[in-house]
Amino acid sequence: MTEIGLRDFSRDLVQDVLATAEATDTTLPDAFTQRMIEHLTEAGELDDGLVCYHRARGVEVSGYAVSDDETRIDVFVTHFRHDVDNPTLPLSELETLMKRLRAFIDKCRDGYRTDVDDASPVFDMVQDLERALKAATTVRLLLFTNATARVLKVTPATVDGIEYVYRVWDIARLHRLLTSGTFHEPIVVDFVDRFGAPLPCLSTPATDRDYSVLLTIVPGNVLANLYDEYGTRLLELNVRSFLQTKGAVNRGIRESLLKTPERFLAYNNGISATASHVDLVRGADGATGIGKLHGLQIVNGGQTTASIHSAVQKDGADVTDVLVQAKVTVVSPDRLNEIVPAISRYSNTQNKVTTADFSSNDALHVDMEKLSRAVWAPSATGDGQDTHWFYERARGQYADELARQRTPARIKAWKLSNPTKQKFTKTDLAKYIASWDQLPHIVSRGAEKNFREFMIRLATNGRPAVDETYFRRTIAKAILFKETERLVSAKGFGGYRANIVTFTIAMLVNATSQRIDLDGIWRTQSLTPALEAAISQLCEPVQRSITNPPRAANIGEWCKRPESWTRVEALPWTVPTALAAELLDLRASRRQGAALPETAAPTDPAVAAAAAVPAQTWFETAHWAKETGSLQPWQRGLAFSLGQRCERKTAPTQKQAVQGIALLKEALRLGFRPAIPVENLPDA
């Protein structure tokens, strides 16, 4: 990292935050906090997180995160300066911010919710933290700053069974995080030069020209040493980041390291690693050994590796007697992106791993990236300046591309063609699509959780054909989402904007039976006045619904439950006449869907009958039920879902089929007359 590199990175970060704040109508500190949450979550440092600023006498907080098992709490406080080039954060100010953050946590333990407005997001935050503090074993106090900060020397302290740990993420540390671990800087380990001897190994017979396999034993101190130097770069292609010691697997690893290190080889499954090249040498005993590994990556066993390092660093464990079995697959460099994820998928046995964990190289994301660089979006202002919607498939791609523009003139031209406000990430993509697919309660669970669910749905339902049409319509959904954010912000609701936005879009799509003209939005890069007016009107009853949960439940938690969407979906809202006049007809709106792979023909009679009903009929049923107030909300939703599955050529489940046939019969009995007659429906 050079001083010039850090200075340029700092300036680009400030511009990114300025653009983000303007686009989302948030404060600069909040926009910076959100960026930090996204970066640290993707790096495995956080379990998602929420921006929630609060300042009162003696306390200050910018947001928080609670691990899934509620054993770890993270609270953040942000210091952001945009008016000073290369700012510094004095130690006295840093300590003051940390004291205010710690005071906030202490107040949460003492019933602070009685002192805050129960209708504000701050109340939800305090309530969440009060509950989590009862089970938490660790509280991390994190300071986010775009300044250069002094090292904060605070020894972790344990109070009432909770360890308090202080961390500072300044501009230098963020720069290291976002610029490390790329394929351009492969890890090369010389075991002879560094550790005094090669690793003993056994090579397997060659079975494929694209790879070879070596079996070896790695001393624990070697793994700890490597992780100490390379950190998560060593795990770059791993299926997941190290999860501290919160899971049963990691606790078991730690216990084995501390109590029976000599038996670690017997108790642990070992690691799987990949390399692009291996240098084999003869050891002192004449046996073949691994002298040097080029492009080393641990793709399975990241938890084992990081647990050994953690045991050494935090517990002072002696890992001299620890041995770890390892399978090293030497893969041709041009096949890394294909073979390595497959190795991760098939070899991982320690924790359940879903398809979402193998997302970066998924064909959908690769195709979206390619199209985002090739497809020009028409000028929204008519000035002739066409632009790209830059899809950041991997962290830091936007900054990398910008860095390649060597002169001020090229930098300016590139930014005009790739405006920051049109950069979007994998989690953004999942948010846009899930909102359109009427899953606002899933979106409300957080960026990473929603993304994992998005990838699971892709694996279950099949990938769409990602062509230019699909890309344009996805960008139209992005524009719809961003403009809804702007319109909701203008209402000044005071909180829960993210929830209001996704629920409003879901309700709009549901009420219009997906007949919004996405192609029209792409052509103009904007919403029509009628659509804007409808969103502005609709968001008000949506806001009232989600911020008044039953039984005075926590609003944030309520928005994550399917019942919250059922309640919003049932709101008595009618599409305004001006918007109804510009909606697509049902047949044209169906053409906005993407073709998906064929699936095997169903064998269950009910499933076969439901699958035989045309998608158009299911959508017409949902639309008719909405217009007439017939059927239950869940039945309307099921009819819509069955239409989507029919489009994708994905058979419904047996339960869905039986319920679908029943609701369709009921609709026909009540007077529904589809364009394509339905005959010979079996008894449900």
XYZ file of C-alpha atoms in Angstrom:
684
model
C 0.000 0.000 0.000
C 1.504 3.324 -1.050
C 0.672 6.774 0.279
C -0.624 7.814 -3.141
C -2.792 4.721 -3.344
C -4.295 5.437 0.045
C -4.942 9.087 -0.819
C -6.737 8.179 -4.059
C -8.719 5.486 -2.281
C -9.780 7.996 0.386
C -10.972 10.525 -2.182
C -12.891 7.900 -4.141
C -14.538 6.692 -0.942
C -15.693 10.203 -0.075
C -17.149 10.671 -3.564
C -18.903 7.326 -3.280
C -20.430 8.304 0.064
C -21.497 11.711 -1.274
C -23.204 10.098 -4.262
C -24.821 7.416 -2.117
C -26.155 9.949 0.370
C -27.625 12.042 -2.438
C -29.156 9.041 -4.199
C -30.711 7.598 -1.047
C -31.475 10.900 0.704
C -29.538 9.984 3.846
C -26.934 11.805 5.886
C -23.269 11.414 4.984
C -22.395 9.574 8.237
C -25.296 7.165 7.719
C -24.261 6.519 4.100
C -20.687 5.845 5.262
C -21.925 3.545 8.026
C -23.971 1.566 5.503
C -20.957 1.223 3.229
C -18.855 -0.045 6.138
C -21.522 -2.579 7.115
C -21.620 -3.872 3.531
C -17.837 -4.188 3.265
C -17.382 -5.867 6.637
C -20.318 -8.224 6.153
C -18.954 -9.371 2.816
C -15.541 -9.873 4.418
C -17.082 -11.998 7.161
C -16.367 -9.472 9.913
C -20.052 -8.809 10.651
C -23.332 -10.717 10.591
C -25.066 -8.010 8.602
C -26.029 -4.886 10.497
C -28.441 -1.967 10.658
C -27.817 1.753 10.469
C -29.521 3.478 13.368
C -28.075 6.765 14.596
C -28.796 7.998 18.102
C -27.132 10.664 20.179
C -28.131 11.874 23.607
C -26.374 13.104 26.682
C -23.277 10.977 27.146
C -24.202 8.374 24.515
C -23.804 7.981 20.771
C -24.317 5.053 18.376
C -24.530 4.740 14.588
C -25.801 1.174 14.212
C -25.607 -2.365 15.453
C -25.543 -6.054 14.554
C -26.426 -9.180 16.513
C -25.102 -12.581 15.503
C -27.644 -15.232 14.578
C -27.149 -17.097 17.853
C -27.089 -13.790 19.789
C -23.768 -14.589 21.457
C -21.998 -11.618 19.860
C -23.138 -8.016 19.653
C -21.507 -5.386 17.462
C -22.245 -1.709 17.961
C -20.802 1.013 15.741
C -20.065 4.683 16.030
C -19.087 6.664 12.941
C -16.716 9.562 12.407
C -16.852 10.887 8.827
C -15.263 13.990 7.323
C -15.797 15.038 3.711
C -14.491 18.575 3.911
C -10.877 17.718 4.758
C -8.385 15.956 2.499
C -6.722 13.063 4.354
C -8.235 13.861 7.764
C -6.803 12.515 10.993
C -8.729 11.489 14.093
C -7.039 12.698 17.295
C -6.679 10.059 19.977
C -8.671 12.193 22.428
C -11.664 12.333 20.059
C -11.385 8.610 19.322
C -11.458 7.800 23.033
C -14.438 10.106 23.562
C -16.431 8.373 20.820
C -15.638 4.971 22.264
C -16.683 6.096 25.750
C -20.006 7.362 24.398
C -20.550 4.068 22.565
C -19.754 2.040 25.680
C -22.096 4.243 27.709
C -24.872 3.454 25.242
C -24.409 -0.295 25.745
C -24.363 0.154 29.519
C -27.621 2.087 29.349
C -29.185 -0.675 27.244
C -28.378 -3.097 30.055
C -30.119 -0.775 32.506
C -33.482 -0.447 30.710
C -32.743 2.470 28.371
C -35.840 1.822 26.244
C -37.958 3.720 28.764
C -36.009 6.848 27.764
C -36.537 6.662 23.986
C -39.541 7.124 21.715
C -41.250 3.745 21.304
C -42.267 4.641 17.723
C -38.692 5.163 16.534
C -36.119 2.713 15.121
C -33.949 3.566 18.129
C -36.503 1.840 20.365
C -36.230 -1.336 18.282
C -32.444 -1.162 18.458
C -32.445 -0.764 22.225
C -35.006 -3.537 22.599
C -32.942 -5.884 20.405
C -29.786 -5.132 22.361
C -31.469 -5.548 25.753
C -32.619 -8.996 24.729
C -29.299 -9.983 23.158
C -27.280 -8.801 26.146
C -28.895 -11.525 28.245
C -27.168 -14.249 26.196
C -24.181 -12.454 24.670
C -20.653 -13.437 25.600
C -18.923 -10.759 23.503
C -19.649 -7.119 22.726
C -17.506 -5.488 20.049
C -17.388 -1.716 19.995
C -16.397 -0.620 16.488
C -15.433 2.845 15.344
C -15.775 3.563 11.617
C -13.851 6.530 10.235
C -12.523 7.745 6.906
C -9.709 9.446 8.795
C -6.346 8.066 9.789
C -6.593 7.018 13.417
C -4.100 6.180 16.105
C -3.981 2.626 17.394
C -6.389 2.298 20.295
C -4.686 0.381 23.059
C -7.524 -0.949 25.168
C -7.246 -4.368 26.761
C -10.436 -6.423 26.378
C -12.299 -6.521 29.675
C -14.882 -9.006 30.933
C -17.824 -7.651 32.910
C -20.588 -9.925 34.198
C -19.525 -12.657 31.806
C -19.403 -10.411 28.723
C -16.088 -9.607 27.040
C -15.864 -6.048 25.686
C -13.561 -5.694 22.685
C -12.638 -2.393 21.000
C -11.873 -2.148 17.263
C -11.072 0.813 15.012
C -11.691 0.644 11.269
C -9.930 3.679 9.831
C -9.186 4.524 6.205
C -5.897 2.600 6.152
C -7.419 -0.578 7.538
C -10.384 -0.351 5.160
C -7.981 0.160 2.264
C -6.076 -2.971 3.229
C -9.313 -4.940 3.440
C -10.624 -3.868 0.054
C -7.358 -4.130 -1.864
C -6.052 -7.414 -0.490
C -6.666 -10.932 -1.623
C -6.916 -10.462 -5.365
C -5.945 -12.995 -8.007
C -3.235 -10.572 -9.145
C -1.207 -11.264 -5.985
C -1.127 -15.038 -5.545
C 0.130 -16.437 -2.277
C 3.423 -18.278 -2.691
C 4.715 -20.297 0.254
C 8.262 -21.664 0.309
C 8.156 -24.266 3.077
C 11.867 -25.038 2.914
C 13.011 -21.430 3.148
C 10.371 -20.372 5.643
C 9.931 -23.398 7.888
C 13.163 -25.302 7.320
C 11.761 -28.414 5.652
C 9.350 -29.486 2.909
C 5.954 -30.921 3.725
C 5.960 -34.719 3.379
C 3.449 -35.746 0.756
C 1.903 -38.594 -1.178
C 0.886 -37.960 -4.758
C -2.093 -39.725 -6.285
C -2.224 -41.272 -9.756
C -3.044 -38.788 -12.506
C -6.721 -38.985 -13.512
C -7.289 -35.664 -15.263
C -4.976 -33.340 -17.162
C -6.543 -30.284 -15.473
C -5.564 -31.198 -11.926
C -3.482 -33.408 -9.674
C -3.838 -34.216 -5.986
C -1.288 -34.363 -3.157
C -1.930 -35.614 0.373
C 0.136 -34.114 3.183
C 0.335 -33.340 6.904
C 0.693 -29.692 7.949
C 1.975 -28.723 11.422
C -0.407 -26.506 13.360
C 2.190 -23.786 13.870
C 2.685 -23.581 10.085
C -1.036 -22.964 9.508
C -1.152 -20.418 12.341
C 1.844 -18.615 10.881
C 0.352 -18.481 7.400
C -2.995 -17.212 8.670
C -1.223 -14.611 10.782
C 0.410 -13.186 7.660
C -2.277 -13.589 5.021
C -5.506 -13.620 7.031
C -8.635 -13.964 4.910
C -6.581 -13.742 1.722
C -5.637 -17.332 2.460
C -9.346 -18.199 2.469
C -10.276 -16.095 -0.546
C -11.955 -18.930 -2.423
C -13.322 -20.602 0.661
C -17.061 -21.123 0.845
C -17.432 -18.951 3.936
C -15.530 -16.753 6.325
C -14.360 -17.853 9.743
C -17.284 -17.574 12.140
C -15.350 -16.894 15.345
C -16.099 -19.646 17.874
C -19.871 -19.292 17.999
C -20.734 -22.555 16.252
C -20.513 -25.981 17.788
C -17.896 -27.016 15.232
C -15.578 -24.142 16.082
C -16.012 -24.600 19.819
C -15.146 -28.262 19.362
C -12.021 -27.361 17.424
C -10.948 -24.932 20.120
C -11.588 -27.438 22.892
C -9.514 -30.078 21.115
C -6.648 -27.634 20.567
C -6.551 -26.617 24.221
C -7.130 -29.973 25.888
C -5.868 -32.698 23.537
C -3.670 -31.114 20.841
C -1.827 -34.400 20.234
C -5.141 -35.989 19.151
C -6.146 -33.174 16.806
C -5.198 -35.210 13.731
C -7.598 -37.962 14.806
C -10.462 -35.662 15.757
C -10.374 -33.142 12.898
C -11.354 -33.676 9.248
C -8.453 -31.542 8.035
C -8.388 -29.037 5.216
C -8.684 -28.935 1.438
C -6.465 -26.510 -0.431
C -5.791 -25.586 -4.029
C -2.696 -24.307 -5.785
C -1.854 -23.292 -9.340
C 1.588 -24.911 -9.229
C 3.679 -27.039 -6.867
C 7.458 -27.476 -6.584
C 8.333 -30.962 -5.350
C 11.710 -31.574 -3.654
C 13.556 -34.399 -1.951
C 13.663 -34.245 1.825
C 16.584 -35.231 4.069
C 15.242 -38.771 4.186
C 15.054 -38.958 0.401
C 11.266 -38.848 0.333
C 9.337 -36.512 -1.956
C 7.978 -33.390 -0.282
C 6.214 -30.122 -1.112
C 8.873 -27.454 -1.331
C 6.772 -24.565 -2.587
C 3.102 -23.914 -3.335
C 2.062 -21.190 -5.779
C -1.382 -19.585 -5.589
C -2.260 -21.299 -2.314
C -5.906 -21.097 -1.253
C -7.753 -22.976 1.494
C -11.168 -23.836 0.074
C -12.409 -26.083 2.852
C -11.197 -25.984 6.432
C -11.063 -22.230 6.869
C -12.614 -22.669 10.291
C -9.923 -25.156 11.279
C -7.152 -22.833 10.108
C -8.541 -19.711 11.754
C -9.401 -21.607 14.957
C -5.774 -22.736 15.301
C -4.626 -19.146 14.799
C -7.216 -17.889 17.288
C -6.163 -20.481 19.878
C -2.567 -19.309 19.566
C -3.359 -15.584 19.602
C -6.181 -15.451 22.156
C -5.588 -18.484 24.343
C -1.838 -18.805 24.141
C -2.221 -22.414 23.024
C 0.869 -24.466 22.206
C 0.160 -26.033 18.806
C 3.571 -27.688 18.425
C 1.986 -31.135 18.621
C -0.990 -30.255 16.411
C -1.010 -31.945 13.013
C -3.567 -31.297 10.285
C -4.200 -33.547 7.328
C -4.480 -31.727 4.015
C -5.519 -32.518 0.476
C -3.860 -30.155 -1.988
C -5.403 -30.031 -5.451
C -3.109 -28.478 -8.041
C -5.425 -26.911 -10.614
C -4.592 -25.439 -13.994
C -4.830 -21.637 -13.657
C -7.345 -21.381 -16.489
C -9.706 -23.799 -14.720
C -9.579 -22.285 -11.214
C -12.942 -20.522 -11.432
C -14.627 -23.716 -12.596
C -12.998 -26.405 -10.444
C -12.347 -24.632 -7.144
C -16.009 -23.830 -6.333
C -16.896 -27.440 -7.129
C -14.203 -28.677 -4.731
C -15.660 -26.430 -2.050
C -19.177 -27.617 -2.731
C -18.476 -31.321 -2.627
C -15.791 -31.498 0.061
C -17.414 -29.374 2.734
C -18.885 -31.507 5.499
C -18.407 -29.513 8.698
C -21.447 -27.232 8.424
C -24.382 -27.178 6.069
C -23.447 -25.165 2.992
C -26.083 -23.912 0.614
C -25.781 -22.929 -3.001
C -25.717 -19.317 -1.837
C -22.199 -19.862 -0.540
C -20.907 -20.473 -4.059
C -22.286 -17.340 -5.653
C -19.448 -15.236 -6.979
C -18.797 -17.426 -9.995
C -22.423 -18.367 -10.597
C -23.326 -17.993 -14.254
C -26.028 -15.425 -13.493
C -23.560 -13.065 -11.826
C -20.891 -13.586 -14.459
C -23.392 -12.820 -17.228
C -24.745 -9.777 -15.385
C -21.209 -8.460 -15.021
C -20.475 -8.890 -18.738
C -23.713 -7.218 -19.778
C -23.206 -4.335 -17.373
C -19.946 -3.499 -19.150
C -21.409 -3.867 -22.633
C -24.979 -2.509 -22.533
C -25.370 1.260 -22.688
C -28.299 2.819 -20.841
C -29.986 5.717 -22.659
C -29.472 9.191 -21.272
C -32.092 10.094 -18.686
C -31.667 13.828 -19.369
C -31.498 13.795 -23.144
C -27.961 15.174 -23.203
C -26.683 12.243 -25.248
C -24.459 10.908 -22.449
C -25.228 7.217 -22.373
C -24.044 5.342 -19.297
C -23.378 1.897 -17.858
C -25.060 0.355 -14.847
C -21.918 -1.094 -13.298
C -22.502 -4.504 -11.691
C -19.914 -5.222 -9.018
C -19.828 -9.018 -8.994
C -16.784 -9.055 -6.720
C -15.826 -6.584 -4.043
C -13.807 -3.592 -5.245
C -14.291 -4.029 -9.004
C -15.511 -0.464 -9.444
C -12.477 0.947 -7.633
C -10.164 -1.349 -9.597
C -11.560 -0.192 -12.921
C -11.348 3.422 -11.866
C -7.730 2.948 -10.795
C -6.862 1.763 -14.303
C -7.755 5.173 -15.705
C -4.331 6.776 -15.458
C -5.000 10.418 -16.349
C -7.460 12.986 -14.930
C -9.181 13.211 -18.303
C -9.694 9.449 -18.515
C -10.904 9.320 -14.912
C -13.483 12.029 -15.601
C -14.674 10.369 -18.796
C -14.931 6.953 -17.122
C -16.956 8.350 -14.235
C -19.344 10.032 -16.658
C -19.910 6.686 -18.344
C -20.048 4.761 -15.071
C -21.654 7.051 -12.492
C -21.306 5.951 -8.892
C -25.057 6.126 -8.345
C -25.459 3.411 -10.996
C -23.101 0.949 -9.331
C -24.878 -2.008 -7.751
C -23.761 -5.169 -5.986
C -24.940 -8.764 -5.631
C -26.931 -7.899 -2.521
C -28.508 -4.923 -4.299
C -29.510 -7.185 -7.183
C -31.142 -9.641 -4.802
C -32.997 -6.798 -3.087
C -34.404 -5.404 -6.345
C -35.562 -8.803 -7.598
C -36.981 -10.027 -4.268
C -39.018 -6.834 -3.881
C -40.443 -7.311 -7.393
C -41.118 -10.974 -6.579
C -43.176 -9.849 -3.556
C -40.881 -11.106 -0.835
C -40.491 -7.936 1.265
C -40.305 -9.900 4.519
C -37.239 -11.712 3.144
C -35.636 -8.420 2.061
C -36.264 -7.083 5.579
C -34.049 -9.799 7.057
C -30.946 -8.003 5.845
C -28.780 -7.817 2.751
C -26.781 -11.015 3.235
C -29.691 -13.173 4.405
C -31.830 -11.960 1.519
C -29.002 -12.698 -0.894
C -28.624 -16.243 0.413
C -32.362 -16.809 -0.018
C -32.131 -15.374 -3.529
C -29.424 -17.865 -4.472
C -31.395 -20.736 -2.944
C -34.432 -19.772 -5.039
C -32.251 -19.739 -8.139
C -30.974 -23.209 -7.335
C -34.508 -24.463 -6.679
C -36.362 -22.815 -9.552
C -33.602 -22.694 -12.155
C -31.542 -19.811 -13.527
C -33.141 -17.385 -15.967
C -31.630 -16.792 -19.383
C -29.523 -13.720 -18.634
C -29.593 -11.906 -21.958
C -29.786 -8.206 -22.759
C -33.549 -8.150 -22.241
C -33.209 -9.686 -18.796
C -30.490 -7.182 -17.933
C -32.543 -4.172 -19.045
C -35.587 -5.273 -17.076
C -33.471 -5.906 -14.005
C -32.125 -2.365 -14.265
C -35.718 -1.149 -14.565
C -36.416 -2.880 -11.237
C -33.365 -1.129 -9.807
C -34.684 2.243 -11.002
C -38.086 1.439 -9.500
C -36.428 0.615 -6.183
C -34.194 3.693 -6.112
C -37.007 6.051 -7.084
C -39.268 4.513 -4.429
C -36.512 5.202 -1.898
C -36.537 8.851 -2.986
C -40.313 9.164 -2.814
C -40.522 7.485 0.593
C -37.753 9.710 1.946
C -39.731 12.770 0.843
C -42.554 11.702 3.158
C -40.385 12.164 6.237
C -41.750 9.102 8.014
C -38.843 9.182 10.429
C -37.713 5.583 10.262
C -38.021 2.125 8.718
C -37.471 3.500 5.213
C -35.875 0.287 3.958
C -38.896 -1.742 5.074
C -41.417 0.748 3.705
C -39.676 0.749 0.322
C -39.620 -3.006 -0.219
C -43.175 -3.509 1.069
C -44.449 -0.646 -1.115
C -42.868 -2.143 -4.237
C -44.212 -5.600 -3.403
C -47.703 -4.203 -2.877
C -47.516 -2.184 -6.094
C -46.408 -5.204 -8.117
C -49.083 -7.357 -6.523
C -51.864 -4.835 -7.096
C -50.894 -4.361 -10.738
C -50.310 -8.091 -11.367
C -46.755 -7.262 -12.494
C -48.079 -5.165 -15.362
C -45.693 -2.245 -14.823
C -43.883 -1.488 -18.077
C -40.267 -2.351 -17.266
C -39.159 -1.783 -20.842
C -40.599 1.733 -20.676
C -38.720 2.442 -17.458
C -35.497 1.295 -19.131
C -36.054 3.510 -22.188
C -36.582 6.643 -20.104
C -34.418 5.648 -17.132
C -37.188 7.039 -14.951
C -40.717 6.456 -13.690
C -43.810 7.973 -15.247
C -45.621 10.711 -13.297
C -48.559 8.337 -12.784
C -46.297 5.661 -11.332
C -44.560 8.146 -9.041
C -47.920 9.444 -7.820
C -49.140 5.912 -7.118
C -46.015 5.061 -5.115
C -46.269 8.287 -3.164
C -49.872 7.462 -2.286
C -49.360 3.766 -1.579
C -46.399 4.110 0.751
C -48.564 5.862 3.358
C -50.915 2.950 4.180
C -47.949 0.588 3.882
C -46.054 2.619 6.462
C -49.036 2.599 8.824
C -49.381 -1.165 8.473
C -45.796 -2.201 9.155
C -45.184 0.310 11.950
C -48.210 -0.838 13.919
C -47.524 -4.529 14.452
C -49.923 -6.678 16.474
C -49.356 -7.066 20.198
C -46.862 -4.165 20.169
C -44.234 -6.392 18.598
C -40.789 -5.150 17.642
C -41.299 -3.445 14.261
C -38.029 -4.643 12.758
C -38.713 -8.240 13.755
C -42.343 -8.014 12.626
C -41.247 -6.956 9.126
C -39.221 -10.173 8.818
C -42.266 -12.378 9.304
C -44.471 -13.607 6.413
C -47.537 -12.385 8.320
C -46.385 -8.795 7.849
C -46.579 -9.214 4.081
C -49.958 -10.972 4.291
C -51.258 -7.999 6.227
C -49.917 -5.433 3.748
C -51.127 -7.483 0.794
C -54.659 -7.311 2.172
C -54.688 -3.488 2.341
C -57.737 -2.032 0.535
C -55.777 -0.082 -2.085
C -56.971 0.422 -5.643
C -54.653 1.190 -8.540
C -55.206 4.854 -9.506
C -56.896 5.453 -12.853
C -53.892 7.271 -14.323
C -51.589 4.330 -13.580
C -54.129 1.714 -14.652
C -54.316 3.403 -18.056
C -50.616 2.807 -18.753
C -50.278 -0.741 -17.433
C -49.494 -3.568 -19.819
C -52.206 -6.087 -20.602
C -51.805 -9.447 -18.908
C -50.414 -11.182 -21.971
C -47.753 -8.507 -22.547
C -46.823 -8.467 -18.883
C -46.178 -12.216 -19.003
C -43.670 -11.628 -21.788
C -41.625 -9.626 -19.285
C -40.814 -12.926 -17.554
C -37.662 -14.880 -18.401
C -37.605 -18.365 -19.880
C -36.294 -20.977 -17.492
C -35.169 -24.564 -17.899
C -37.548 -27.409 -18.488
C -38.233 -29.796 -15.613
C -39.391 -33.389 -15.568
C -43.108 -33.980 -16.076
C -44.972 -34.414 -12.767
C -46.449 -37.810 -11.956
C -48.874 -36.905 -9.135
C -52.396 -36.357 -10.638
C -53.028 -33.144 -8.710
C -49.584 -31.786 -9.566
C -50.052 -32.713 -13.211
C -53.458 -30.987 -13.319
C -52.169 -27.806 -11.681
C -49.131 -27.740 -13.955
C -51.409 -28.087 -16.992
C -53.262 -24.867 -16.141
C -51.736 -22.065 -18.276
C -49.701 -19.449 -16.437
C -51.997 -16.769 -17.872
C -54.973 -18.391 -16.144
C -53.287 -18.390 -12.766
C -52.365 -14.712 -13.150
C -55.894 -13.879 -14.291
C -57.227 -15.690 -11.212
C -55.028 -13.641 -8.886
C -55.974 -10.413 -10.682
C -59.706 -11.206 -10.636
C -59.575 -12.096 -6.944
C -57.810 -8.819 -6.175
C -60.290 -6.740 -8.182
C -63.388 -8.435 -6.749
C -62.170 -8.966 -3.209
C -62.820 -12.680 -3.599
C -60.724 -15.440 -2.059
C -58.312 -15.077 0.837
C -55.072 -13.071 0.489
C -53.023 -16.260 0.768
C -55.069 -17.819 -2.045
C -54.419 -14.836 -4.302
C -50.745 -15.107 -3.493
C -50.748 -18.829 -4.210
C -52.436 -18.308 -7.580
C -49.779 -15.752 -8.483
C -47.017 -18.096 -7.314
C -48.445 -20.985 -9.343
C -48.426 -18.732 -12.398
C -44.763 -17.959 -11.834
C -43.902 -21.633 -11.422
C -45.823 -22.466 -14.580
C -43.839 -19.833 -16.499
C -40.622 -21.349 -15.227
C -41.837 -24.813 -16.147
C -41.360 -25.787 -12.516
C -43.942 -28.182 -11.105
C -45.754 -27.112 -7.922
C -45.532 -29.128 -4.755
C -48.328 -31.589 -4.029
C -49.742 -29.292 -1.337
C -49.613 -26.247 -3.622
C -51.321 -28.219 -6.378
C -54.200 -29.396 -4.170
C -54.775 -25.913 -2.740
C -54.421 -24.346 -6.187
C -57.038 -26.596 -7.731
C -59.375 -25.863 -4.817
C -59.030 -22.091 -5.121
C -59.435 -22.213 -8.890
C -62.659 -24.228 -8.507
C -63.900 -21.738 -5.926
C -63.104 -18.823 -8.242
C -64.991 -20.470 -11.099
C -67.963 -21.085 -8.788
C -67.961 -17.394 -7.827
C -68.113 -16.249 -11.448
C -64.479 -16.107 -12.633
C -64.240 -16.694 -16.375
C -60.657 -17.076 -17.670
C -59.714 -16.277 -21.264
C -58.710 -19.918 -21.760
C -61.484 -22.212 -20.463
C -60.483 -24.605 -17.684
C -61.878 -28.109 -17.914
C -61.664 -31.451 -16.122
C -60.161 -30.256 -12.860
C -59.760 -33.232 -10.502
C -61.276 -33.297 -7.047
C -59.013 -31.601 -4.553
